[in-house]
Tab-separated table of C-alpha atoms in Angstrom:
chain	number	residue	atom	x	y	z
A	1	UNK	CA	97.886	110.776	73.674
A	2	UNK	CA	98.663	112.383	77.058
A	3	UNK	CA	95.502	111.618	79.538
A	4	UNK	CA	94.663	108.478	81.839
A	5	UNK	CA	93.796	106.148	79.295
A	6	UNK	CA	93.633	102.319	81.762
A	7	UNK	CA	92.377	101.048	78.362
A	8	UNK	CA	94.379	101.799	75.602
A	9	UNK	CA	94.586	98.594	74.113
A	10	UNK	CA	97.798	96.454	73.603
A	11	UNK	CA	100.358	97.539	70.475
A	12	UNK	CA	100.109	101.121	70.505
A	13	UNK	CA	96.374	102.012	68.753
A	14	UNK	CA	96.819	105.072	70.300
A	15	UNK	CA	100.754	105.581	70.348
A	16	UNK	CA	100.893	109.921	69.204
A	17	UNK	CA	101.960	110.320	65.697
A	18	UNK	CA	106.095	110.753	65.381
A	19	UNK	CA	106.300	108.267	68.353
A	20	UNK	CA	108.687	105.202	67.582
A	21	UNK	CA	107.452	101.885	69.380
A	22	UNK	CA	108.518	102.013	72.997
A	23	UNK	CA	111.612	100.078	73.777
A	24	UNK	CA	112.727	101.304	70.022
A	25	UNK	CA	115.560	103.970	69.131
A	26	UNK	CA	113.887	106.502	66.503
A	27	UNK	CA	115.609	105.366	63.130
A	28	UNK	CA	117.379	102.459	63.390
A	29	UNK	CA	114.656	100.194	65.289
A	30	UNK	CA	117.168	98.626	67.348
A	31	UNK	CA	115.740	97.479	71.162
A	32	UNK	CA	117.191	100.465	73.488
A	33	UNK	CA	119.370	99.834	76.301
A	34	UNK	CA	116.747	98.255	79.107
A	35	UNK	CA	119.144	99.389	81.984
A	36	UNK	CA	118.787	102.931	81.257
A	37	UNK	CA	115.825	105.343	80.095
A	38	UNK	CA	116.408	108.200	77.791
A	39	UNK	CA	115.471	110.148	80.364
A	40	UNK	CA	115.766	111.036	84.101
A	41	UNK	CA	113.153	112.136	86.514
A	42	UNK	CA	114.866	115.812	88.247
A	43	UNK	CA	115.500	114.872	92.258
A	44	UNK	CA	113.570	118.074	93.082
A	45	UNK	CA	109.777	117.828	92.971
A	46	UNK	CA	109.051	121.577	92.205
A	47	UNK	CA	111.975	121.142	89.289
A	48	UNK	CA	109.928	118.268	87.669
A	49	UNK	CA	106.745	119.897	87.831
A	50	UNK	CA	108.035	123.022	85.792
A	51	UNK	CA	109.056	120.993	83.525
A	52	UNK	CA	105.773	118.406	83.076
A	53	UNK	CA	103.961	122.329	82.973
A	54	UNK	CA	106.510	122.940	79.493
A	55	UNK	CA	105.251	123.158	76.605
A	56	UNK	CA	108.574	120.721	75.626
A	57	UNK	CA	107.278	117.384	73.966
A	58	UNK	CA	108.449	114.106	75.117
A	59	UNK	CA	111.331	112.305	73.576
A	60	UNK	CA	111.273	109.026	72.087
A	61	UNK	CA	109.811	105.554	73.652
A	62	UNK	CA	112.246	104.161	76.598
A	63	UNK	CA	111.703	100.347	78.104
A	64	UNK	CA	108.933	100.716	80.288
A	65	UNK	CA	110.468	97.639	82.564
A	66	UNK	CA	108.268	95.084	83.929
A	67	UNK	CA	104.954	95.691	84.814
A	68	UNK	CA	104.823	94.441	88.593
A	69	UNK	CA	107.670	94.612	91.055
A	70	UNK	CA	109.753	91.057	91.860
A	71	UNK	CA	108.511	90.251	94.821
A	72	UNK	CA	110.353	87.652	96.926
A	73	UNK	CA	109.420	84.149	97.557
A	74	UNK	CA	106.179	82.121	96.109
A	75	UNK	CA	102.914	83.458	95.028
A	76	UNK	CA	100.270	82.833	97.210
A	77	UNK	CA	96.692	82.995	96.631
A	78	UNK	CA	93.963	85.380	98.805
A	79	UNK	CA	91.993	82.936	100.502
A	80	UNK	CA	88.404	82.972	100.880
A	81	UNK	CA	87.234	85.162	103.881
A	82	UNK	CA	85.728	83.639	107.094
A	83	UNK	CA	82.918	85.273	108.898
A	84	UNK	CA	83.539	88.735	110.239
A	85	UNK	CA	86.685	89.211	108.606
A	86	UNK	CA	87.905	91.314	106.039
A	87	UNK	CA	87.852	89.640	102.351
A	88	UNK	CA	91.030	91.174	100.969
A	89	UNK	CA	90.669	88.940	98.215
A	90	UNK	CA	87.208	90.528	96.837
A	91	UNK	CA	88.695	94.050	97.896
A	92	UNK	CA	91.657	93.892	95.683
A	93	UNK	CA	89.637	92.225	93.009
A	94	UNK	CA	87.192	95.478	93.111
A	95	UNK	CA	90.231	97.995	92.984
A	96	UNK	CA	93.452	96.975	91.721
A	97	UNK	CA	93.529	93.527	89.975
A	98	UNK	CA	94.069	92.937	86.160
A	99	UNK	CA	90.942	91.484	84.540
A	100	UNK	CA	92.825	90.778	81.019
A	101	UNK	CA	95.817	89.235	80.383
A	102	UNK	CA	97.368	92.464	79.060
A	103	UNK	CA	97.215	93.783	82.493
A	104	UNK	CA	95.686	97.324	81.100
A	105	UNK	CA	91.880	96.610	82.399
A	106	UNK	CA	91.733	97.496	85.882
A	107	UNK	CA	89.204	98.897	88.380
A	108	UNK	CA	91.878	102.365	88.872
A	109	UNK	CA	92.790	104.664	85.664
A	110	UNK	CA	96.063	105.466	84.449
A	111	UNK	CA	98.280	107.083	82.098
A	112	UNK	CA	98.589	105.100	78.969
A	113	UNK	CA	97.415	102.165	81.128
A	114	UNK	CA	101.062	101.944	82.457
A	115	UNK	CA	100.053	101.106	85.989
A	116	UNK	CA	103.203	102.247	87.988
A	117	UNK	CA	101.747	102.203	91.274
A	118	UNK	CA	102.693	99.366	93.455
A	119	UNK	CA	101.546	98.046	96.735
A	120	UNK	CA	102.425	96.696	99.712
A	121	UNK	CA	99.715	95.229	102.663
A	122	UNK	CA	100.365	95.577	106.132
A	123	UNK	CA	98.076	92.661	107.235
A	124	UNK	CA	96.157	92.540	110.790
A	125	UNK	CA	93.955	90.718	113.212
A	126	UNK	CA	90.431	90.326	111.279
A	127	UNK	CA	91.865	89.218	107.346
A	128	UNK	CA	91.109	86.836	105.446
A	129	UNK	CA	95.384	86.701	105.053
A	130	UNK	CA	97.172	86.021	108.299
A	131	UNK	CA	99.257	89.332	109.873
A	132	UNK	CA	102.329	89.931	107.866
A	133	UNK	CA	103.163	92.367	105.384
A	134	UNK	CA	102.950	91.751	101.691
A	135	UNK	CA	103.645	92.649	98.224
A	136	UNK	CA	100.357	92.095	95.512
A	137	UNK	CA	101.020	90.975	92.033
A	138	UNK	CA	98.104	92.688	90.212
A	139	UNK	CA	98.342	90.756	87.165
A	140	UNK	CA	98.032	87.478	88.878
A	141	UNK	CA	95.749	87.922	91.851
A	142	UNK	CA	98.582	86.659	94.201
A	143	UNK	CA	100.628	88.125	97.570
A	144	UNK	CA	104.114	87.564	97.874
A	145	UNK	CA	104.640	87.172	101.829
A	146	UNK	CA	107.441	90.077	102.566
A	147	UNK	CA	107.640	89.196	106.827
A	148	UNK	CA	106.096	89.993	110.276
A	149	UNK	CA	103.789	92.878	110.222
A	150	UNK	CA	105.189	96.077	112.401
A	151	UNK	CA	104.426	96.003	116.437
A	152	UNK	CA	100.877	97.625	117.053
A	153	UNK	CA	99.345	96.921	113.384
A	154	UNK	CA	95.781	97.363	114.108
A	155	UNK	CA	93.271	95.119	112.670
A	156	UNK	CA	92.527	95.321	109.063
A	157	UNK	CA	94.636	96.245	106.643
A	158	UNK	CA	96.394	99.361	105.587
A	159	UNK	CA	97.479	99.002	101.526
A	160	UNK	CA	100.530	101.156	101.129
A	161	UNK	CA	100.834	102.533	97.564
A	162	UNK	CA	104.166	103.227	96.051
A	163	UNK	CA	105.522	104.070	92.164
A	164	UNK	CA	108.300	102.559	89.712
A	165	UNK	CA	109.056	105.735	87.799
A	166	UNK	CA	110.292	104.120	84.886
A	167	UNK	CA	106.829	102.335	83.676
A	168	UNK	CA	104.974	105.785	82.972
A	169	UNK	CA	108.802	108.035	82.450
A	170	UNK	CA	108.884	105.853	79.205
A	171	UNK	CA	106.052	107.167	77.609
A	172	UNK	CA	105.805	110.596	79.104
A	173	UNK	CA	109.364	111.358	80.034
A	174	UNK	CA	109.606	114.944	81.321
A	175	UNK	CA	105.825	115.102	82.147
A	176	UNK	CA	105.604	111.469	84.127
A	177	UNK	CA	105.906	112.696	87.992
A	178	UNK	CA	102.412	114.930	87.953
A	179	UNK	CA	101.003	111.535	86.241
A	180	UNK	CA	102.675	109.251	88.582
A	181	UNK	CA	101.056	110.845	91.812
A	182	UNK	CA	97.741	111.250	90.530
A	183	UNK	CA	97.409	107.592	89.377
A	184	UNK	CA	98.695	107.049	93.245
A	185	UNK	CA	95.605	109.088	94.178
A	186	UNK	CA	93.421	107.129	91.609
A	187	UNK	CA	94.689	103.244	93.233
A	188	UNK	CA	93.854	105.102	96.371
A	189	UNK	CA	90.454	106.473	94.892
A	190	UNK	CA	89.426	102.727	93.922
A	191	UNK	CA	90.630	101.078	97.496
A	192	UNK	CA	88.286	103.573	99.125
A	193	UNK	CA	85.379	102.823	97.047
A	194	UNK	CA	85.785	99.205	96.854
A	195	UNK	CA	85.847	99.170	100.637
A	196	UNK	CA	82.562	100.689	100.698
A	197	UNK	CA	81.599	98.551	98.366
A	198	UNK	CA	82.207	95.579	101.273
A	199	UNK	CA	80.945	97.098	103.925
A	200	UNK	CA	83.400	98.261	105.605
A	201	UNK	CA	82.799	101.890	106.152
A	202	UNK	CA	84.690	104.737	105.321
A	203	UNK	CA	88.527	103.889	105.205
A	204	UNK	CA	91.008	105.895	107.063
A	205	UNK	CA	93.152	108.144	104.243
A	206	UNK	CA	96.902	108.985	104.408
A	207	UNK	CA	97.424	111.731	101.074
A	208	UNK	CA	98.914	114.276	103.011
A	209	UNK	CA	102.216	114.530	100.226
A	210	UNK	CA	104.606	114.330	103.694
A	211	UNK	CA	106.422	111.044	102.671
A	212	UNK	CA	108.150	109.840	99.161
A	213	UNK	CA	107.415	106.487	99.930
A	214	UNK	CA	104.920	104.965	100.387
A	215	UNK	CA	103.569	107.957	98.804
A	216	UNK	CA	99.903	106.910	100.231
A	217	UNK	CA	98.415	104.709	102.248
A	218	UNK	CA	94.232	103.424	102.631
A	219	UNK	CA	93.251	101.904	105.856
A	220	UNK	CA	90.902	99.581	105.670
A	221	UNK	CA	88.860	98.249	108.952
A	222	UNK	CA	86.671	94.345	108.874
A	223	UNK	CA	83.700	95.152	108.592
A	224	UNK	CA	80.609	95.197	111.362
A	225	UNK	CA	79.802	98.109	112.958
A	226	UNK	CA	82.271	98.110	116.301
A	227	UNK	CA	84.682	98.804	113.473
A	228	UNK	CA	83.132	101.611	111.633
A	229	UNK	CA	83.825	105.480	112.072
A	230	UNK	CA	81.482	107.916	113.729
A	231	UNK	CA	81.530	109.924	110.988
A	232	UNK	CA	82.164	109.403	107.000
A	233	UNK	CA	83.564	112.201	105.684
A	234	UNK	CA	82.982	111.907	102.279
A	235	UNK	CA	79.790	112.546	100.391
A	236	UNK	CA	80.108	109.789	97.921
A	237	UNK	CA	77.809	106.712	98.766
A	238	UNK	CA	78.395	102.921	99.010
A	239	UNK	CA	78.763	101.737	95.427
A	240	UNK	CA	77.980	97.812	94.025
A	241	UNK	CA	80.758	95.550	92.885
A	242	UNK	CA	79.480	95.641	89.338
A	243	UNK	CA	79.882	99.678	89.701
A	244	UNK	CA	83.472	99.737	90.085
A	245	UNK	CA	84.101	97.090	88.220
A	246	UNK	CA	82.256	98.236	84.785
A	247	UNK	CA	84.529	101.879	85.467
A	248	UNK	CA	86.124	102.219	82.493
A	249	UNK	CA	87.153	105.446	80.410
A	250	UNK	CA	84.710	106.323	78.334
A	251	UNK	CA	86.502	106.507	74.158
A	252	UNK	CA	86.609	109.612	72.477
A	253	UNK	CA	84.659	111.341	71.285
A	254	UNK	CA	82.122	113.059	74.429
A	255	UNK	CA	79.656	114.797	72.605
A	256	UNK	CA	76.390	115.847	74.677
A	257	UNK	CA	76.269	118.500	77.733
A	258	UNK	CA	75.044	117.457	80.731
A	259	UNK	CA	71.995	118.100	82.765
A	260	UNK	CA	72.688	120.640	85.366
A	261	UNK	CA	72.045	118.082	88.109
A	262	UNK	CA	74.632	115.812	86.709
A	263	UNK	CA	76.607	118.690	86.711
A	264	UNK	CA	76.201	119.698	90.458
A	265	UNK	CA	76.730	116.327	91.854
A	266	UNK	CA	79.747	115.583	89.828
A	267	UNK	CA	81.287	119.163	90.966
A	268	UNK	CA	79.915	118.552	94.288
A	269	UNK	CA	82.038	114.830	94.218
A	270	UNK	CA	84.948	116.428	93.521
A	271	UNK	CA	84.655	119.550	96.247
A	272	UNK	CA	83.939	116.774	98.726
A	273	UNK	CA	86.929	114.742	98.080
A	274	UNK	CA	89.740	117.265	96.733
A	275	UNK	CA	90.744	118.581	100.157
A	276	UNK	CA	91.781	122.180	100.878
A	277	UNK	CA	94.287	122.885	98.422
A	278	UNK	CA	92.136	122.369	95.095
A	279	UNK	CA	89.152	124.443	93.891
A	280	UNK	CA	86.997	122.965	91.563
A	281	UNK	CA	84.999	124.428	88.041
A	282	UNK	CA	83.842	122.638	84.780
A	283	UNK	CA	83.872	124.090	81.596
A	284	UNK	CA	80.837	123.746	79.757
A	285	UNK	CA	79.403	124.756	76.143
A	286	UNK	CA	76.519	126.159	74.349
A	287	UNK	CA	73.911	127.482	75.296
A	288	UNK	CA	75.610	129.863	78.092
A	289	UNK	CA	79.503	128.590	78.049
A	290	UNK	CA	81.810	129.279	80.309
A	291	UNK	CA	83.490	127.874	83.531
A	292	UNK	CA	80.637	126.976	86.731
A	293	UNK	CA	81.444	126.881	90.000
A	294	UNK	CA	79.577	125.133	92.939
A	295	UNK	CA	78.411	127.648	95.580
A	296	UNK	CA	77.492	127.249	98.886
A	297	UNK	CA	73.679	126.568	98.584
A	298	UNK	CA	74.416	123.462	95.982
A	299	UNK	CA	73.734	125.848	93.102
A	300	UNK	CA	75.906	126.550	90.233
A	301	UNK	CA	76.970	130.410	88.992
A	302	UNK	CA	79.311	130.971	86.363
A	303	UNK	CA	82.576	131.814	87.291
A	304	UNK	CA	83.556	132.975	83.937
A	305	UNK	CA	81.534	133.505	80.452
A	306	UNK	CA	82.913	132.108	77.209
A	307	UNK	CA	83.956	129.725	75.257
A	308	UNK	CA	86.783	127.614	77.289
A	309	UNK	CA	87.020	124.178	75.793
A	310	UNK	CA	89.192	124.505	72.279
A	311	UNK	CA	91.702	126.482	74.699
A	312	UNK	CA	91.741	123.514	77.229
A	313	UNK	CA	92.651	121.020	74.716
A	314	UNK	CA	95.411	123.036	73.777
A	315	UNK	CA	96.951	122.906	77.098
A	316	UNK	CA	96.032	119.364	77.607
A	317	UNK	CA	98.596	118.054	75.640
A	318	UNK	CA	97.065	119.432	72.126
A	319	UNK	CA	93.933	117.167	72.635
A	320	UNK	CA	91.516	117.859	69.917
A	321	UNK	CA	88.456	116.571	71.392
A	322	UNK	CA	87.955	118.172	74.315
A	323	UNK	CA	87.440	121.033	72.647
A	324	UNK	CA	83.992	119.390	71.867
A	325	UNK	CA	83.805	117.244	74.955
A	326	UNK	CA	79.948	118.377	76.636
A	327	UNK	CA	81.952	119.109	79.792
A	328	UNK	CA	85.040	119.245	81.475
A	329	UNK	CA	85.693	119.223	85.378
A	330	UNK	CA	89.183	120.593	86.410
A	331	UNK	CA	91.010	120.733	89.533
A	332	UNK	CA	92.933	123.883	89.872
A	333	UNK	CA	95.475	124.929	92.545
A	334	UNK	CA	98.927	124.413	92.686
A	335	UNK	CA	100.827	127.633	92.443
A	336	UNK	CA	104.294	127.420	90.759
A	337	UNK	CA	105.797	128.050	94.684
A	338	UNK	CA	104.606	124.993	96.215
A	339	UNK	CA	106.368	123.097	97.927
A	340	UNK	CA	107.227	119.145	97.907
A	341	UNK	CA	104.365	118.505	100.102
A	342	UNK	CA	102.128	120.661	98.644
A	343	UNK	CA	102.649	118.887	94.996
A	344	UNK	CA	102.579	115.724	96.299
A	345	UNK	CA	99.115	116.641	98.340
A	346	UNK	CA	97.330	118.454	95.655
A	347	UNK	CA	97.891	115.636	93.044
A	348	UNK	CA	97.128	112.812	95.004
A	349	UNK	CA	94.037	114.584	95.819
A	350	UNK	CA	93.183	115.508	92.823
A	351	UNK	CA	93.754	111.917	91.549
A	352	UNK	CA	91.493	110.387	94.992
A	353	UNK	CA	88.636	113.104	94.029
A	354	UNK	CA	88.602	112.787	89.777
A	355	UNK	CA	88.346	108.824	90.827
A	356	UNK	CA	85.174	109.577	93.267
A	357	UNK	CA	83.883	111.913	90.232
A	358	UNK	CA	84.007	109.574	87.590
A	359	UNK	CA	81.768	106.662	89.648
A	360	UNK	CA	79.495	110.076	90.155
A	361	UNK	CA	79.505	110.934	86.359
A	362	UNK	CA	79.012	107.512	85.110
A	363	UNK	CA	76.164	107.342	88.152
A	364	UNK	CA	74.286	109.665	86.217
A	365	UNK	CA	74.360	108.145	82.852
A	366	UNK	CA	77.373	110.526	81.639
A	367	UNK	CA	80.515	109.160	79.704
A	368	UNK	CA	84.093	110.144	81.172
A	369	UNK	CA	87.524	110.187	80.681
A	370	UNK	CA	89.998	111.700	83.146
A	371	UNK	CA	92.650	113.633	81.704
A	372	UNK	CA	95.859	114.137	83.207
A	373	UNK	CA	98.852	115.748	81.515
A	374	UNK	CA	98.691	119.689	81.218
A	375	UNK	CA	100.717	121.747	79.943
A	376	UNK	CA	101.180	126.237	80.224
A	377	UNK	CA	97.808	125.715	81.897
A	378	UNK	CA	97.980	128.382	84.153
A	379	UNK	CA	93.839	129.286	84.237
A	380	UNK	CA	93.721	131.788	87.059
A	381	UNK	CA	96.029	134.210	85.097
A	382	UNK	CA	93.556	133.356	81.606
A	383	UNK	CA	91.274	134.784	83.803
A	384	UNK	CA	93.204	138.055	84.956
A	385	UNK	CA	94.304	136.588	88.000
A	386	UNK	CA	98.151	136.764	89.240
A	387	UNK	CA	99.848	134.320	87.408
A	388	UNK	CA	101.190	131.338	88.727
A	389	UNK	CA	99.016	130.670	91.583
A	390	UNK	CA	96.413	128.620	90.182
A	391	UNK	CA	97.087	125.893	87.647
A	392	UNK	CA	94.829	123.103	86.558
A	393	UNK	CA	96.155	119.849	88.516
A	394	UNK	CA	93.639	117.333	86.477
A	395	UNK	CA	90.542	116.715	84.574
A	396	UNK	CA	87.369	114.611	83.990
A	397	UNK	CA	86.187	115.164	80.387
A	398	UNK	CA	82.242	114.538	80.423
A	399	UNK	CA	79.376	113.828	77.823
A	400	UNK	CA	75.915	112.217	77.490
A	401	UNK	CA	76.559	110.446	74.432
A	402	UNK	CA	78.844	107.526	73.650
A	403	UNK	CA	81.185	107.302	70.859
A	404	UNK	CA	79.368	104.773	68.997
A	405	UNK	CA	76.177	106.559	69.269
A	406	UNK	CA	77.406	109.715	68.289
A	407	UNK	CA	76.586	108.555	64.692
A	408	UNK	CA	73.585	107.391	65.285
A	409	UNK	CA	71.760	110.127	66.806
């Protein structure tokens, strides 16, 4: 299946038919070569995202490599926080940690719960760790001390997020880089809210797609007020712990539309969050189907009449449910010119705003699932637009029902 799926479980329940087990050659079963992946990522940005917009299937199951970078020197465990400072401990906990021993259930989503994202803290004055820079082992809970952090690290910490390629090019080949950057923006999605979460206002954001690595960065300050910002930017309020960590993708299928009022503060999530370079619309069904749009007074108007959905699973990888999902929230924007910044921008916000969505949706009693690999899904031309210019960048499939109840009601 091609979506963010953090909690597919282990052995491949949900491996797509004609898929040989990853780190298997099709037809002979022997283990492929671990050194080298079927297939390469293209150096150019734009290149790879032509080709992840295809409609060219994936090729066969490479190693996926191991699951957390080898960080130098001993683990080391968080300690406890003192007063005033900044628990890092309960703040990776809340956004990043492992809470099974597969690895797979985490706080942040990702496709096929491959987790490439890595991350390194630059440590300051007011942490529960002592200044230095570090590498965090997800699975175990643990830092790896790297060295001195830089001259003029300001208090708090600043989490740099990075990717290995190879975890998520093994399952998606062609298609991994869009994937790769929007689980970035979903790690940084789940350090901002989990920092609310503490108390520690609204975290400073770097998404801005200038830099390859680290791709993104999240700020966080101690908390007390002399530390917090004037102003918080973003609409989404202070979740709970037991929010963030009970986020989980909802299972197929999502039957049930939502409320209009779900509806508007989901949409209204996402606008906050997205940035400049996305425009957001959800695609709903009967009675009055079509794509809504958020407009300026909080109300919703459709932006186009009709049946959307069974096209929309179609381009999302040939995803048969969505097509009866109650709603779908897309990010579009895009256009096939962009440029490396651009790309990078645009999916890391669209990851960072689909995360803020999703605490939104489930918020309001609705089940979600974020889906992330698209493919000819060029919407603004489906709707007589110039073609090209606007392209769906990532989804939040929605409903009001789960799929155990679906039987049942």
């Amino acid at each position: 299946m091609e979506h963010l799926d953090h909690d597919r479980p282990p052995g491949g329940a949900h491996r797509p038919p004609n898929r040989p087990e990853r780190g298997k050659r099709p037809g002979d079963g022997r283990p492929a070569d671990t050194d080298h992946p079927g297939e390469e990522l293209p150096a150019d940005l734009a290149t790879a995202l032509r080709h992840a917009r295809s409609p060219r299937h994936p090729g066969p199951d490479t190693p996926a490599g191991p699951p957390v970078p080898a960080w130098p020197g001993p683990p080391l465990p968080i300690p406890q926080a003192g007063p005033a400072e900044l628990d890092l401990r309960a703040l990776l906990r809340l956004s990043l940690a492992a809470s099974d021993g597969s690895g797979r259930l985490r706080p942040a989503a990702s496709a096929g719960a491959l987790h490439p994202v890595d991350t390194q803290l630059v440590v300051g004055a007011g942490c529960s760790l002592p200044p230095g820079r570090y590498g965090y082992d997800p699975l175990r809970h643990r830092v790896h001390r790297l060295g001195r952090q830089p001259a003029g690290t300001p208090p708090g910490v600043t989490a740099e997020l990075s990717v290995t390629p190879r975890r998520t090019l093994s399952h998606y080949g062609h298609r991994a880089w869009p994937l790769l950057l929007l689980d970035t923006g979903h790690a940084a999605g789940a350090l901002f809210l989990a920092a609310r979460a503490l108390g520690c206002g609204e975290p400073e954001l770097l998404l801005d797609g200038t830099a390859e690595s680290p791709l993104a960065a999240v700020r966080v300050l101690p908390p007390g007020p002399a530390h917090r910002p004037h102003r918080a930017r973003h609409a989404t309020s202070a979740p709970t712990p037991g929010e963030l960590l009970s986020r989980r993708s909802s299972p197929v299928p999502l039957p049930g539309t939502p409320d209009a009022r779900a509806l508007r503060a989901v949409l209204g999530s996402a606008s906050h969050a997205g940035g400049d370079d996305l425009r957001w619309c959800a695609a709903v069904g009967p009675p009055r189907p079509g794509l809504i749009e958020l407009a300026p007074d909080g109300t919703t108007s459709h932006r186009a009449v009709g049946e959307t959905r069974p096209t929309l699973a179609v381009w999302a990888a040939g995803q048969g449910w969505i097509a009866d999902a109650g709603a779908v929230l897309l990010a579009r924007g895009c256009p096939a010119d962009a440029g490396t910044s651009h790309i990078r921008r645009a999916h890391l916000r669209a990851g960072f705003a689909v995360h803020l969505a999703h605490i939104t949706a489930r918020r309001h009693g609705l089940t979600a699932r974020p889906v992330g690999s698209w493919q000819r899904a060029d919407i603004g031309a489906a709707l007589g637009a110039a073609p090209g210019r606007d392209w769906i960048v990532h989804g939040l499939a929605l409903g009001t029902l789960h799929a155990e109840e679906e039987n049942t009601t």
